[in-house]
């Protein structure tokens, strides 16, 4: 750098003093980039593509004369401004001033333009006009396509092994996962076990496999693990990674019933971003993002609810019931259903039918409505009065829907206002398979603790009353009749009901803050097969075949006595497993059965029962043989250990004699008079008790 003349100024003594020199030395090299100094500003620097990335082209627009152009513009803006503000539009016209049928719309940013293309492509304006939407930049991309077709290179096939290997077990043993060592610095451990006899067999174990908890997919194909950067799916005999999904901060996931899609939710992503990132729907097989959504505040999980066949999913937002269809992931019929006062909805487990309820509004009663999808036909409605809350319970077979209605009990009218005194409950039973869908009502005037349908029959159970003394009542639903009471158990300390997946058997339990009492009941004759206890139990899980039950004390619920116990469906204890900081046990689900006529199998049971008995005896004898071999091995190990310790003891005898002044204390012939007895007393505890 060239030297400059330094200006001078007078100091206090009247003399001249040189100003400080801030110039760089001659050999100075400036290695600081503009990105480091002005990074925030440079990121806002306009780019050459900014002018066109926010522009879309809409084809299929009505061709109108100039006198109708303003009306057309208002209609177009109303449709397309849902994706963001439109800052400019252009309607090309011919020499007569008539529009040409396509237009250009410019949004404020690229994200809004992409959202408009996604939402409004193939949008049906009327019978004659359907919009075809494209980004302006897509035209350049398609113009650059080479004239000669070059086939893509085939991707190598990834063999993940047999994803359904767990169904091939000759003994039909089920699998379950457990998580333990939670809250430690080394991270939790996840293990997969085979529920074999006599003891579960570990088939896979990994530390830090997940950072929070795990989830099985609905048909048991995949195991999902949670990580700071997203979700990973594992499967096959070696539990290799099948797919991964990047979604930072993800905390909740939900699978579609047929395992085609997965929903992930990250509550920590900033909702102020115009482009949605909080909720993402993924294709499980491809790993591709299908669509993203913003989340409500506060969100209620699951945000989306799926139809039984994965064809539709829906959500509630601002008194709108929005139903989307797959694989397009667009709104069904391009619009949501306006339902003022809607509170909740639920899909039938076997049919594309939605049940939803709306709250009371002044003189308008509450209502439960059944809606057929996709034609949106209202097939049944039921008005309800004095409603505080509703909850919907579908029977697994879809034959019945129960709506639990909490109603206000009227007291008296004061100053033109009705005062209410407490709540009572109604159960509205919808008979879905009968003509006209008749509805039966059942009234219970006690607090309801639990309700559950039997999965494969028309029975249901209700736990009512205040703990620890409650009443459990079982009912039977029949065609054309009111629900009939089958059995009542009074003054019990249960608060949860768990039906076997195959029906007939039920476990009634007092969990969490109760004693952990367990009763195993056969609802065929309502015989209590076993009454037992797992103290401080927090969870009860049936295996998918209905043969076994797992009860557990989770470290997430209690910090002591963490363990899981395995029982038969009759309440016989099989094994107890105490594990430090045990957290979670989940049975691996099974796919839906392909057998249609199960009655024929029941008739043929006697034919094959003798074979099953032989297999059971062989298995028991094998288990006994394994136990004997295990005990023999332990005995051999003990004898070997005792032999080593005896040799060591004999080798140290000379040293013991030296330390004890040649007194041999190892034999009974030692003279006991040579030893002195010494009594040592010390203070254990001091307690002062005042005398009144």
XYZ file of C-alpha atoms in Angstrom:
692
model
C 0.000 0.000 0.000
C 1.413 3.449 -0.927
C 2.411 5.732 1.883
C 0.259 8.764 2.500
C 1.114 12.171 3.935
C 0.151 12.222 7.569
C -1.854 15.271 8.654
C -0.748 17.096 11.773
C -2.625 18.890 14.533
C -1.635 21.071 17.478
C -1.399 19.597 20.945
C -2.121 21.298 24.263
C 1.464 22.580 24.591
C 1.154 24.393 21.304
C 3.368 21.953 19.394
C 2.344 19.802 16.482
C 1.625 16.091 16.950
C 1.249 13.500 14.211
C -2.075 11.666 13.911
C -1.976 7.878 14.384
C -1.387 5.845 11.233
C -4.174 3.318 10.483
C -2.781 2.263 7.109
C -2.040 -1.395 6.392
C 1.606 -2.431 6.095
C 3.041 -2.854 2.597
C 3.106 -6.681 2.791
C -0.454 -6.974 4.187
C -2.718 -9.497 2.381
C -6.482 -9.150 2.863
C -7.768 -12.766 3.201
C -11.198 -11.963 4.684
C -13.972 -12.683 2.169
C -17.110 -10.666 1.633
C -19.175 -13.691 2.713
C -17.620 -13.521 6.187
C -18.189 -9.787 6.557
C -21.557 -9.445 4.841
C -22.947 -12.975 4.898
C -26.471 -11.994 5.993
C -26.738 -9.275 3.345
C -25.249 -11.330 0.531
C -27.793 -14.080 1.098
C -30.466 -11.525 0.279
C -28.696 -10.497 -2.900
C -31.072 -10.815 -5.868
C -30.424 -13.771 -8.156
C -30.975 -13.982 -11.860
C -33.678 -16.622 -11.391
C -35.646 -14.713 -8.760
C -37.832 -13.107 -11.388
C -39.060 -16.365 -12.935
C -39.027 -18.973 -10.119
C -42.117 -17.359 -8.572
C -44.055 -17.340 -11.874
C -46.552 -20.035 -12.859
C -48.405 -20.650 -16.115
C -52.047 -21.660 -15.923
C -53.628 -23.298 -18.969
C -57.272 -24.192 -19.421
C -58.526 -20.718 -18.451
C -61.834 -19.595 -20.070
C -61.433 -17.424 -23.194
C -63.445 -14.225 -22.644
C -63.928 -10.814 -24.217
C -62.640 -7.587 -22.636
C -65.966 -6.796 -20.980
C -65.770 -10.014 -18.923
C -62.041 -9.921 -18.213
C -62.267 -8.177 -14.826
C -64.779 -10.710 -13.549
C -62.514 -13.554 -14.684
C -59.542 -11.968 -12.899
C -61.469 -11.793 -9.628
C -62.387 -15.474 -9.891
C -58.795 -16.475 -10.711
C -57.345 -14.418 -7.848
C -59.811 -15.874 -5.359
C -58.789 -19.413 -6.356
C -55.009 -18.901 -6.496
C -54.462 -16.465 -3.621
C -54.913 -19.291 -1.122
C -51.274 -20.200 -1.781
C -49.932 -16.681 -1.242
C -50.115 -13.097 -2.419
C -50.137 -12.520 -6.185
C -48.047 -9.456 -7.058
C -48.583 -9.515 -10.830
C -50.692 -11.229 -13.486
C -50.729 -11.249 -17.272
C -53.583 -12.350 -19.565
C -52.419 -12.655 -23.203
C -55.042 -11.628 -25.785
C -55.445 -11.999 -29.547
C -55.892 -9.150 -32.041
C -59.595 -8.952 -31.158
C -58.885 -8.528 -27.443
C -60.057 -12.001 -26.473
C -57.977 -13.959 -23.931
C -56.020 -16.924 -25.299
C -56.865 -19.444 -22.562
C -53.602 -19.306 -20.622
C -52.270 -16.785 -18.106
C -49.130 -15.910 -16.108
C -49.259 -15.369 -12.333
C -46.335 -14.025 -10.290
C -46.170 -14.778 -6.558
C -44.024 -13.099 -3.923
C -41.740 -16.135 -3.550
C -40.898 -19.522 -5.019
C -42.576 -21.509 -2.223
C -45.972 -19.913 -2.893
C -45.667 -20.671 -6.606
C -44.825 -24.327 -5.949
C -47.736 -24.614 -3.537
C -50.127 -23.141 -6.117
C -48.995 -25.661 -8.744
C -49.405 -28.516 -6.290
C -52.882 -27.477 -5.128
C -54.416 -26.167 -8.344
C -53.051 -28.465 -11.029
C -56.010 -30.396 -12.519
C -58.385 -28.085 -10.621
C -61.839 -28.306 -12.166
C -63.290 -24.811 -12.576
C -66.452 -26.024 -14.323
C -67.532 -28.762 -16.704
C -65.641 -27.252 -19.646
C -62.498 -25.911 -17.951
C -59.794 -27.706 -15.927
C -56.626 -25.857 -14.952
C -53.208 -27.221 -15.939
C -50.538 -25.493 -13.826
C -46.765 -25.460 -14.314
C -43.837 -23.460 -13.018
C -42.356 -21.097 -15.591
C -38.929 -22.625 -14.987
C -40.237 -26.051 -16.010
C -40.408 -24.935 -19.643
C -36.644 -24.405 -19.772
C -36.128 -27.763 -18.121
C -38.271 -29.556 -20.688
C -36.691 -27.656 -23.591
C -33.286 -29.024 -22.609
C -34.375 -32.639 -23.043
C -31.973 -34.361 -25.515
C -33.454 -35.587 -28.788
C -32.013 -39.065 -28.327
C -33.448 -41.008 -25.425
C -30.858 -42.305 -23.004
C -32.325 -45.011 -20.767
C -31.562 -44.562 -17.082
C -29.034 -46.876 -15.520
C -30.731 -49.679 -13.587
C -30.198 -49.380 -9.871
C -28.816 -52.427 -8.085
C -31.429 -54.432 -6.228
C -31.139 -54.177 -2.458
C -31.970 -57.479 -0.866
C -33.224 -56.840 2.652
C -33.982 -60.487 3.211
C -37.369 -61.932 4.065
C -39.272 -59.133 5.821
C -41.869 -61.660 6.993
C -39.451 -64.239 8.365
C -41.075 -63.964 11.799
C -44.180 -65.678 10.397
C -42.156 -68.753 9.366
C -41.357 -69.991 12.876
C -42.366 -73.663 13.079
C -43.566 -73.267 16.659
C -45.417 -70.011 15.901
C -43.446 -68.165 18.566
C -44.076 -64.436 18.599
C -41.473 -61.700 18.993
C -41.370 -58.697 21.284
C -39.070 -55.732 21.801
C -37.879 -54.264 25.082
C -35.997 -51.082 26.000
C -33.919 -50.805 29.159
C -30.994 -48.870 30.677
C -32.904 -45.669 30.034
C -31.538 -42.450 31.478
C -27.910 -43.672 31.557
C -24.961 -41.829 30.046
C -24.304 -44.706 27.652
C -27.840 -44.503 26.238
C -30.663 -47.050 26.261
C -30.446 -50.624 24.976
C -33.046 -52.175 22.668
C -33.428 -55.939 22.363
C -35.679 -58.246 20.313
C -36.767 -61.535 21.880
C -38.431 -64.715 20.654
C -41.131 -65.785 23.113
C -39.853 -69.362 23.229
C -40.276 -72.056 25.894
C -39.092 -72.258 28.643
C -37.410 -68.817 28.470
C -37.495 -66.026 25.858
C -34.572 -66.202 23.446
C -32.675 -63.038 22.523
C -32.318 -62.673 18.740
C -31.024 -59.093 18.455
C -29.606 -56.494 20.849
C -28.106 -53.058 20.166
C -27.078 -50.157 22.313
C -28.217 -46.663 21.293
C -30.525 -48.218 18.703
C -33.025 -45.461 19.442
C -32.815 -42.150 21.260
C -36.291 -42.270 22.829
C -38.605 -45.227 22.099
C -39.523 -47.646 19.291
C -42.670 -48.430 17.308
C -43.697 -51.492 15.303
C -45.581 -50.924 12.061
C -49.239 -52.126 12.136
C -48.466 -55.423 10.374
C -45.123 -55.992 12.080
C -43.014 -55.522 8.931
C -40.828 -52.687 10.257
C -39.358 -51.495 13.533
C -39.150 -47.689 13.738
C -36.431 -46.001 15.815
C -36.236 -42.311 16.746
C -33.188 -40.103 16.240
C -32.364 -36.397 16.407
C -32.198 -36.204 12.603
C -35.233 -38.349 11.812
C -36.691 -41.866 11.704
C -35.102 -45.164 10.647
C -36.982 -48.344 9.689
C -35.451 -51.793 10.262
C -36.485 -55.256 9.128
C -35.436 -58.683 7.903
C -33.764 -61.491 9.826
C -30.737 -59.344 10.699
C -32.799 -56.175 11.271
C -30.964 -54.194 8.601
C -31.894 -50.589 7.897
C -34.633 -50.597 5.263
C -35.331 -46.868 4.985
C -34.545 -43.576 6.690
C -36.471 -40.306 6.751
C -34.858 -36.971 7.520
C -37.024 -34.869 9.842
C -35.011 -33.055 12.568
C -36.590 -33.033 16.016
C -39.220 -35.667 15.189
C -41.120 -36.866 18.273
C -44.238 -38.640 16.968
C -44.957 -40.969 14.066
C -48.033 -42.727 12.756
C -48.330 -45.502 10.148
C -51.162 -45.919 7.687
C -53.046 -49.220 8.284
C -51.630 -50.913 5.156
C -48.075 -49.656 5.830
C -47.912 -47.664 2.597
C -47.315 -44.307 4.289
C -45.880 -42.855 7.466
C -46.604 -39.493 9.126
C -43.859 -37.746 11.129
C -44.330 -34.737 13.376
C -41.659 -32.374 14.712
C -43.226 -29.888 17.179
C -40.099 -27.742 17.459
C -39.980 -26.548 13.843
C -40.854 -22.862 13.533
C -44.464 -22.559 12.365
C -43.816 -19.080 10.995
C -42.106 -20.533 7.933
C -44.314 -20.200 4.892
C -43.243 -23.594 3.596
C -44.619 -26.357 5.880
C -42.124 -28.628 7.642
C -43.815 -29.695 10.896
C -45.868 -32.610 9.524
C -44.568 -34.750 6.671
C -46.198 -37.730 4.970
C -43.721 -40.205 3.464
C -43.962 -43.135 1.099
C -42.490 -46.011 3.104
C -41.265 -48.101 0.166
C -39.624 -45.232 -1.744
C -38.648 -42.973 1.164
C -40.001 -39.966 -0.759
C -41.797 -37.026 0.818
C -45.382 -37.059 -0.410
C -46.660 -33.879 1.202
C -45.969 -31.550 4.143
C -48.389 -29.619 6.356
C -48.371 -26.960 9.026
C -49.384 -28.015 12.539
C -52.144 -26.508 14.646
C -51.296 -25.001 18.019
C -51.546 -26.945 20.228
C -51.602 -30.061 18.021
C -53.555 -33.177 19.006
C -51.882 -36.433 17.964
C -52.607 -38.191 15.701
C -53.205 -35.151 13.512
C -54.273 -37.280 10.522
C -56.578 -40.303 10.680
C -56.489 -42.950 7.947
C -59.132 -45.055 6.255
C -58.709 -48.826 6.569
C -57.422 -49.218 2.977
C -54.981 -46.235 2.907
C -57.045 -44.551 0.172
C -58.028 -41.540 2.306
C -56.866 -39.606 5.338
C -58.402 -36.609 7.090
C -57.932 -33.890 9.673
C -59.950 -31.121 11.366
C -58.937 -27.457 10.997
C -61.024 -24.345 11.738
C -64.421 -26.112 11.579
C -63.383 -27.830 8.346
C -63.210 -31.576 7.828
C -60.491 -32.010 5.210
C -60.339 -35.405 3.496
C -57.369 -36.125 1.238
C -56.984 -38.929 -1.264
C -53.946 -41.001 -2.177
C -51.730 -41.233 -4.132
C -52.310 -37.628 -5.272
C -52.458 -36.314 -1.654
C -54.828 -33.602 -2.775
C -58.145 -32.644 -1.245
C -60.996 -34.934 -2.167
C -63.107 -33.102 -4.788
C -60.707 -30.120 -4.370
C -62.505 -28.790 -1.291
C -62.955 -29.361 2.418
C -66.264 -30.084 4.124
C -67.600 -27.151 6.153
C -68.878 -28.512 9.487
C -69.509 -25.742 12.066
C -68.798 -26.922 15.606
C -67.047 -30.171 14.648
C -65.035 -31.609 17.558
C -63.753 -35.014 16.520
C -64.091 -37.706 13.863
C -63.167 -41.360 13.369
C -62.933 -43.819 10.447
C -64.677 -47.169 10.373
C -62.063 -49.966 10.662
C -63.588 -51.872 7.706
C -65.455 -49.356 5.520
C -64.837 -45.883 4.097
C -67.267 -44.260 6.520
C -66.501 -41.288 8.777
C -68.263 -40.714 12.087
C -68.027 -37.191 13.505
C -69.770 -35.192 16.200
C -70.535 -31.482 16.568
C -71.097 -29.595 19.807
C -74.276 -27.811 20.869
C -74.633 -24.159 19.920
C -77.429 -22.281 21.697
C -80.658 -23.862 20.441
C -78.921 -26.200 17.970
C -78.425 -29.686 19.497
C -75.239 -31.712 19.313
C -75.184 -34.299 16.577
C -73.369 -37.500 15.575
C -73.205 -38.010 11.808
C -72.108 -40.920 9.636
C -70.650 -39.806 6.300
C -69.894 -42.056 3.348
C -66.647 -41.356 1.468
C -65.961 -40.445 -1.351
C -69.528 -39.418 -2.287
C -69.954 -37.465 1.001
C -73.436 -38.876 1.503
C -74.892 -38.524 5.000
C -76.118 -42.026 5.784
C -77.199 -41.510 9.413
C -77.462 -38.713 11.978
C -78.441 -38.656 15.636
C -79.287 -35.485 17.588
C -78.132 -35.287 21.220
C -79.046 -32.808 23.966
C -77.244 -31.386 27.019
C -73.957 -32.803 25.729
C -70.649 -32.054 27.476
C -68.388 -34.453 25.565
C -68.510 -37.386 23.139
C -66.116 -40.245 22.490
C -66.406 -42.752 19.637
C -65.485 -46.456 19.815
C -65.611 -48.644 16.703
C -65.881 -52.392 17.005
C -62.916 -54.016 15.224
C -65.186 -55.754 12.700
C -66.995 -52.484 11.903
C -70.381 -53.969 12.787
C -71.095 -51.480 15.566
C -70.165 -47.984 16.651
C -70.533 -46.880 20.261
C -70.672 -43.179 21.096
C -70.121 -42.437 24.785
C -72.027 -39.233 25.567
C -71.367 -37.254 28.734
C -74.549 -35.275 29.463
C -75.359 -32.497 31.883
C -78.012 -33.371 34.422
C -80.589 -30.572 34.631
C -81.247 -29.141 38.076
C -83.525 -26.113 37.862
C -84.052 -22.860 36.017
C -82.818 -19.647 37.692
C -83.293 -16.213 36.082
C -83.910 -17.688 32.630
C -80.737 -19.815 32.961
C -80.635 -23.578 33.367
C -78.359 -24.752 36.150
C -76.753 -28.151 35.697
C -75.895 -30.614 38.437
C -73.192 -33.160 37.579
C -72.905 -35.517 34.608
C -74.486 -38.777 33.561
C -73.601 -40.994 30.610
C -75.357 -42.430 27.605
C -73.964 -45.063 25.259
C -75.451 -44.759 21.769
C -74.963 -48.062 19.878
C -75.150 -47.761 16.045
C -75.945 -51.059 14.267
C -73.941 -50.490 11.060
C -74.982 -53.685 9.236
C -78.731 -53.291 9.731
C -81.108 -51.458 7.443
C -81.432 -47.794 8.356
C -78.652 -48.141 10.968
C -80.848 -48.236 14.083
C -79.473 -46.791 17.321
C -79.878 -48.235 20.832
C -79.278 -46.218 24.018
C -77.844 -47.344 27.323
C -77.757 -45.031 30.354
C -75.298 -45.230 33.275
C -75.350 -42.634 36.039
C -71.833 -43.246 37.393
C -68.407 -41.987 36.410
C -67.022 -44.039 33.508
C -63.466 -45.345 33.912
C -63.145 -47.486 30.808
C -65.045 -48.868 27.799
C -63.897 -51.604 25.411
C -65.440 -53.765 22.675
C -64.650 -57.428 22.394
C -62.651 -57.550 19.108
C -64.399 -60.491 17.417
C -67.866 -60.616 18.998
C -70.725 -58.321 19.974
C -69.886 -57.990 23.665
C -68.500 -54.927 25.401
C -67.494 -54.039 28.937
C -67.861 -50.867 31.020
C -65.970 -49.960 34.193
C -67.988 -47.426 36.190
C -67.808 -45.818 39.618
C -65.012 -44.253 41.642
C -61.780 -46.164 42.409
C -60.861 -48.146 44.369
C -64.372 -49.627 44.452
C -65.776 -49.857 40.930
C -68.350 -51.887 39.040
C -67.595 -53.827 35.850
C -70.574 -54.719 33.661
C -70.562 -56.788 30.466
C -73.258 -56.405 27.794
C -74.291 -58.303 24.672
C -75.513 -56.487 21.544
C -78.076 -58.367 19.443
C -79.999 -57.506 16.304
C -83.222 -55.610 16.976
C -82.758 -55.621 20.759
C -81.462 -53.353 23.485
C -77.989 -54.235 24.877
C -78.505 -57.075 27.359
C -76.586 -57.222 30.620
C -74.579 -60.450 30.879
C -72.567 -60.134 34.087
C -71.760 -57.571 36.773
C -68.762 -57.511 39.145
C -69.138 -55.076 42.040
C -66.751 -53.506 44.553
C -63.598 -54.247 42.591
C -60.313 -52.338 42.359
C -59.872 -52.343 38.571
C -59.474 -49.324 36.310
C -58.458 -50.868 32.964
C -59.846 -53.550 30.649
C -57.782 -55.506 28.093
C -59.537 -57.887 25.694
C -57.655 -60.697 24.000
C -57.125 -59.976 20.265
C -59.026 -63.219 19.596
C -61.884 -62.338 21.940
C -63.552 -64.335 24.769
C -60.788 -63.690 27.351
C -60.247 -60.395 29.145
C -57.784 -59.080 31.728
C -59.130 -56.601 34.272
C -56.342 -54.674 35.984
C -55.716 -51.928 38.508
C -52.769 -50.038 37.006
C -50.634 -46.993 37.712
C -51.766 -45.589 41.062
C -53.594 -48.758 42.092
C -52.421 -52.038 43.597
C -51.584 -53.874 40.378
C -54.274 -56.531 40.881
C -54.952 -58.748 37.822
C -58.021 -60.865 37.092
C -58.150 -63.220 34.096
C -61.768 -63.835 33.045
C -63.350 -66.158 30.487
C -66.410 -64.263 29.204
C -67.966 -67.429 27.801
C -69.228 -68.280 31.301
C -67.653 -65.321 33.183
C -65.468 -67.559 35.265
C -62.517 -65.845 36.972
C -59.689 -68.164 35.927
C -57.040 -66.476 38.092
C -56.719 -63.592 40.540
C -53.163 -62.419 41.025
C -51.032 -59.285 41.319
C -48.097 -57.487 39.726
C -47.411 -54.753 42.246
C -47.144 -51.234 40.771
C -47.779 -52.536 37.229
C -48.033 -49.772 34.649
C -48.803 -51.657 31.413
C -50.578 -54.774 30.132
C -49.917 -56.092 26.601
C -51.556 -59.077 24.846
C -49.539 -60.912 22.228
C -51.193 -60.858 18.753
C -52.346 -64.502 18.993
C -54.080 -64.060 22.347
C -52.021 -66.842 23.997
C -49.829 -64.738 26.264
C -50.026 -61.557 28.315
C -47.138 -59.324 29.418
C -47.400 -57.067 32.460
C -44.665 -54.575 33.251
C -43.465 -51.881 35.617
C -41.902 -49.196 33.418
C -39.089 -46.917 34.572
C -41.039 -44.127 32.886
C -43.812 -44.698 35.442
C -41.913 -45.899 38.532
C -38.197 -45.709 39.313
C -38.084 -48.979 41.290
C -38.997 -52.655 40.773
C -38.711 -52.309 36.986
C -39.551 -55.652 35.371
C -41.786 -57.500 32.930
C -43.676 -60.719 33.658
C -45.110 -63.165 31.132
C -48.415 -64.996 31.727
C -50.620 -67.431 29.871
C -54.080 -66.256 28.842
C -55.408 -68.222 31.848
C -53.327 -66.210 34.335
C -50.521 -68.728 34.947
C -47.158 -67.029 35.487
C -44.488 -68.220 33.041
C -41.461 -66.088 33.877
C -40.384 -62.962 35.738
C -37.668 -60.720 34.340
C -36.281 -57.962 36.563
C -34.227 -55.499 34.487
C -32.561 -52.316 35.658
C -34.341 -49.251 34.262
C -36.682 -51.294 32.077
C -38.924 -48.947 30.061
C -41.028 -50.547 27.349
C -42.276 -53.889 26.004
C -44.080 -54.153 22.667
C -45.272 -57.326 20.953
C -44.560 -57.545 17.237
C -47.917 -57.349 15.383
C -48.953 -59.892 12.771
C -50.524 -59.206 9.344
C -54.231 -59.746 8.842
C -55.171 -63.405 8.557
C -55.861 -64.711 5.051
C -58.238 -67.347 6.425
C -61.862 -66.482 5.639
C -63.796 -69.428 7.093
C -62.547 -69.831 10.658
C -65.493 -72.040 11.642
C -64.098 -74.858 9.505
C -60.806 -74.633 11.376
C -62.594 -74.867 14.731
C -64.396 -77.992 13.536
C -61.081 -79.572 12.487
C -59.320 -78.866 15.800
C -60.232 -82.286 17.211
C -58.726 -83.926 14.144
C -55.369 -82.299 14.733
C -55.464 -82.055 18.534
C -53.676 -85.399 18.970
C -50.812 -84.145 16.791
C -50.640 -80.942 18.806
C -50.516 -82.911 22.072
C -47.590 -84.987 20.789
C -45.765 -81.812 19.748
C -46.446 -80.256 23.157
C -45.073 -83.314 24.978
C -41.974 -83.324 22.777
C -41.498 -79.629 23.399
C -41.907 -80.073 27.140
C -39.506 -83.021 27.190
C -37.054 -80.983 25.131
C -37.471 -78.093 27.560
C -36.943 -80.477 30.494
C -33.870 -81.933 28.828
C -32.506 -78.435 28.252
C -33.109 -77.559 31.912
C -31.346 -80.749 33.078
C -28.400 -80.082 30.762
C -28.228 -76.508 31.981
C -28.229 -77.649 35.631
C -25.563 -80.283 34.923
C -23.420 -77.649 33.279
C -23.855 -75.347 36.267
C -22.977 -78.224 38.648
C -19.853 -79.058 36.663
C -18.809 -75.417 36.747
C -19.341 -75.328 40.514
C -17.306 -78.511 41.108
C -14.478 -77.132 39.017
C -14.587 -73.834 40.895
C -14.653 -75.616 44.294
C -11.661 -77.704 43.279
C -9.639 -74.599 42.375
C -10.565 -72.848 45.615
C -9.633 -75.957 47.708
C -6.224 -76.136 46.058
C -5.680 -72.441 46.721
C -6.769 -72.870 50.350
C -4.322 -75.739 50.922
C -1.500 -73.827 49.248
C -1.953 -70.916 51.656
C -1.892 -73.071 54.852
C 1.754 -72.346 55.684
C 1.090 -68.636 55.479
C -1.927 -68.949 57.769
C 0.147 -70.870 60.335
C 2.813 -68.186 60.267
C 0.280 -65.409 60.808
C -1.442 -67.327 63.658
C 1.684 -68.284 65.629
C 1.639 -71.893 64.379
C -1.920 -72.396 65.652
C -3.875 -74.583 63.213
C -7.427 -73.227 63.133
C -8.424 -75.262 60.083
C -9.096 -78.528 61.920
C -11.531 -79.424 64.664
C -8.678 -80.918 66.734
C -7.358 -77.441 67.559
C -7.333 -76.650 71.294
C -10.052 -74.105 71.816
C -8.520 -73.155 75.147
C -5.645 -71.546 73.304
C -8.003 -68.809 72.141
C -9.549 -65.994 74.102
C -13.055 -64.705 73.587
C -13.315 -60.939 73.342
C -16.594 -59.035 73.449
C -16.668 -55.677 71.704
C -19.515 -53.273 72.414
C -20.269 -50.105 70.463
C -23.139 -47.609 70.292
C -25.538 -48.309 67.457
C -28.216 -45.717 68.030
C -29.166 -43.099 70.565
C -32.793 -42.047 70.950
C -34.248 -39.550 73.383
C -37.892 -40.125 74.343
C -39.463 -37.327 76.387
C -41.680 -38.440 79.277
C -44.975 -36.629 79.343
